[in-house]
PDB file of C-alpha atoms in Angstrom:
ATOM      1  CA  MET A   1      -6.933 -35.031 -14.798  1.00 48.00           C
ATOM      2  CA  ARG A   2      -5.878 -31.386 -15.096  1.00 55.00           C
ATOM      3  CA  GLY A   3      -7.304 -29.792 -18.224  1.00 58.00           C
ATOM      4  CA  GLY A   4      -6.859 -31.205 -21.696  1.00 58.00           C
ATOM      5  CA  MET A   5      -9.100 -32.512 -24.469  1.00 60.00           C
ATOM      6  CA  HIS A   6     -12.078 -34.818 -23.963  1.00 61.00           C
ATOM      7  CA  GLY A   7     -14.457 -35.706 -26.774  1.00 63.00           C
ATOM      8  CA  GLY A   8     -13.173 -32.821 -28.860  1.00 66.00           C
ATOM      9  CA  MET A   9     -13.855 -30.324 -26.088  1.00 70.00           C
ATOM     10  CA  LEU A  10     -11.238 -28.374 -24.159  1.00 71.00           C
ATOM     11  CA  LEU A  11     -11.798 -28.965 -20.464  1.00 68.00           C
ATOM     12  CA  PRO A  12     -10.855 -26.467 -17.757  1.00 78.00           C
ATOM     13  CA  MET A  13      -8.217 -27.381 -15.221  1.00 86.00           C
ATOM     14  CA  SER A  14      -9.562 -30.067 -12.901  1.00 87.00           C
ATOM     15  CA  THR A  15      -8.361 -32.660 -10.442  1.00 91.00           C
ATOM     16  CA  GLN A  16      -9.878 -36.085  -9.993  1.00 92.00           C
ATOM     17  CA  ILE A  17     -10.321 -37.107  -6.350  1.00 93.00           C
ATOM     18  CA  ALA A  18     -11.505 -40.306  -4.704  1.00 94.00           C
ATOM     19  CA  VAL A  19     -14.147 -39.990  -2.010  1.00 94.00           C
ATOM     20  CA  ARG A  20     -15.811 -42.678   0.075  1.00 96.00           C
ATOM     21  CA  LEU A  21     -19.520 -42.130   0.663  1.00 97.00           C
ATOM     22  CA  PRO A  22     -22.055 -44.107   2.685  1.00 98.00           C
ATOM     23  CA  ASP A  23     -24.183 -46.444   0.552  1.00 98.00           C
ATOM     24  CA  GLU A  24     -27.370 -44.578   1.473  1.00 98.00           C
ATOM     25  CA  LEU A  25     -25.942 -41.287   0.224  1.00 97.00           C
ATOM     26  CA  VAL A  26     -24.786 -42.907  -3.027  1.00 98.00           C
ATOM     27  CA  GLU A  27     -28.290 -44.326  -3.510  1.00 98.00           C
ATOM     28  CA  GLN A  28     -29.739 -40.829  -3.064  1.00 98.00           C
ATOM     29  CA  VAL A  29     -27.288 -39.404  -5.608  1.00 98.00           C
ATOM     30  CA  ASP A  30     -28.142 -42.263  -7.991  1.00 98.00           C
ATOM     31  CA  ALA A  31     -31.827 -41.376  -7.615  1.00 98.00           C
ATOM     32  CA  LEU A  32     -31.086 -37.748  -8.565  1.00 98.00           C
ATOM     33  CA  VAL A  33     -29.314 -38.976 -11.692  1.00 98.00           C
ATOM     34  CA  GLU A  34     -32.124 -41.410 -12.549  1.00 98.00           C
ATOM     35  CA  GLU A  35     -34.691 -38.598 -12.124  1.00 98.00           C
ATOM     36  CA  GLY A  36     -32.725 -36.556 -14.664  1.00 98.00           C
ATOM     37  CA  ARG A  37     -31.701 -33.857 -12.195  1.00 97.00           C
ATOM     38  CA  PHE A  38     -28.044 -34.527 -13.103  1.00 97.00           C
ATOM     39  CA  ARG A  39     -26.447 -36.374 -16.004  1.00 97.00           C
ATOM     40  CA  THR A  40     -23.897 -38.190 -13.834  1.00 97.00           C
ATOM     41  CA  LYS A  41     -23.003 -38.811 -10.212  1.00 97.00           C
ATOM     42  CA  ALA A  42     -19.879 -36.705 -10.724  1.00 96.00           C
ATOM     43  CA  GLU A  43     -22.013 -33.782 -11.922  1.00 96.00           C
ATOM     44  CA  ALA A  44     -24.283 -34.106  -8.865  1.00 97.00           C
ATOM     45  CA  ILE A  45     -21.371 -34.217  -6.451  1.00 97.00           C
ATOM     46  CA  ARG A  46     -19.638 -31.310  -8.201  1.00 96.00           C
ATOM     47  CA  ALA A  47     -22.850 -29.245  -7.910  1.00 97.00           C
ATOM     48  CA  ALA A  48     -23.140 -30.076  -4.203  1.00 97.00           C
ATOM     49  CA  ILE A  49     -19.553 -29.030  -3.558  1.00 97.00           C
ATOM     50  CA  GLU A  50     -20.099 -25.781  -5.466  1.00 96.00           C
ATOM     51  CA  VAL A  51     -23.157 -25.031  -3.280  1.00 97.00           C
ATOM     52  CA  LEU A  52     -21.149 -25.788  -0.130  1.00 97.00           C
ATOM     53  CA  VAL A  53     -18.230 -23.583  -1.193  1.00 97.00           C
ATOM     54  CA  GLU A  54     -20.577 -20.712  -2.125  1.00 97.00           C
ATOM     55  CA  ALA A  55     -22.453 -21.012   1.201  1.00 97.00           C
ATOM     56  CA  GLU A  56     -19.176 -20.918   3.118  1.00 98.00           C
ATOM     57  CA  ALA A  57     -18.016 -17.878   1.142  1.00 97.00           C
ATOM     58  CA  ARG A  58     -21.284 -16.078   1.966  1.00 97.00           C
ATOM     59  CA  ARG A  59     -20.988 -17.073   5.627  1.00 97.00           C
ATOM     60  CA  ASN A  60     -17.436 -15.733   5.756  1.00 97.00           C
ATOM     61  CA  THR A  61     -18.501 -12.486   4.077  1.00 97.00           C
ATOM     62  CA  GLY A  62     -21.304 -12.072   6.607  1.00 97.00           C
ATOM     63  CA  ARG A  63     -18.894 -12.748   9.450  1.00 97.00           C
ATOM     64  CA  ARG A  64     -16.439 -10.141   8.147  1.00 97.00           C
ATOM     65  CA  ILE A  65     -19.223  -7.562   7.740  1.00 94.00           C
ATOM     66  CA  ALA A  66     -20.423  -8.202  11.303  1.00 95.00           C
ATOM     67  CA  GLU A  67     -16.869  -7.910  12.616  1.00 96.00           C
ATOM     68  CA  GLY A  68     -16.501  -4.594  10.798  1.00 94.00           C
ATOM     69  CA  TYR A  69     -19.663  -3.209  12.390  1.00 88.00           C
ATOM     70  CA  ARG A  70     -18.461  -4.368  15.812  1.00 93.00           C
ATOM     71  CA  ARG A  71     -15.149  -2.542  15.258  1.00 94.00           C
ATOM     72  CA  VAL A  72     -16.819   0.593  13.867  1.00 92.00           C
ATOM     73  CA  PRO A  73     -20.466   0.607  14.951  1.00 89.00           C
ATOM     74  CA  GLN A  74     -23.020   2.765  13.163  1.00 88.00           C
ATOM     75  CA  ASP A  75     -24.180   5.835  15.012  1.00 92.00           C
ATOM     76  CA  ASP A  76     -27.856   6.742  15.461  1.00 94.00           C
ATOM     77  CA  GLY A  77     -27.774   9.146  12.499  1.00 94.00           C
ATOM     78  CA  GLU A  78     -26.452   6.459  10.143  1.00 93.00           C
ATOM     79  CA  VAL A  79     -29.094   3.980  11.332  1.00 93.00           C
ATOM     80  CA  ALA A  80     -31.849   6.584  10.851  1.00 95.00           C
ATOM     81  CA  GLU A  81     -30.624   7.421   7.332  1.00 95.00           C
ATOM     82  CA  ALA A  82     -30.373   3.741   6.372  1.00 95.00           C
ATOM     83  CA  THR A  83     -33.906   3.173   7.669  1.00 96.00           C
ATOM     84  CA  ARG A  84     -35.199   6.176   5.704  1.00 96.00           C
ATOM     85  CA  ALA A  85     -33.477   4.967   2.521  1.00 96.00           C
ATOM     86  CA  ALA A  86     -34.877   1.443   2.953  1.00 96.00           C
ATOM     87  CA  ILE A  87     -38.424   2.759   3.451  1.00 96.00           C
ATOM     88  CA  ALA A  88     -38.077   5.036   0.425  1.00 95.00           C
ATOM     89  CA  SER A  89     -36.860   2.199  -1.810  1.00 95.00           C
ATOM     90  CA  ILE A  90     -39.743  -0.018  -0.688  1.00 95.00           C
ATOM     91  CA  ASP A  91     -42.243   2.818  -1.312  1.00 93.00           C
ATOM     92  CA  GLU A  92     -40.859   3.161  -4.868  1.00 91.00           C
ATOM     93  CA  GLU A  93     -41.646  -0.470  -5.709  1.00 92.00           C
ATOM     94  CA  PRO A  94     -44.662  -0.956  -7.980  1.00 86.00           C
ATOM     95  CA  TRP A  95     -46.341  -3.545  -5.724  1.00 78.00           C
TER      96      TRP A  95
END
């Protein structure tokens, strides 16, 4: 289904997909639903996919940052200044 009304609520655009899962994994998802962690299996699976997509986005961002530093490495002065700034910000914390 792509968007539309459901129970009087306007739903965002979405696509229904069919996925085959091993029985053991389905039993684990069922347990999460029974424990009240999620209302439905679909909600649990949607949450898992969102976590996966977010983790991949963070991994890709980290990879791009690392590539940037390899292309244009920091010099000793920049490293020293970053270290000084980090120490200063930690010292300012009200631990």
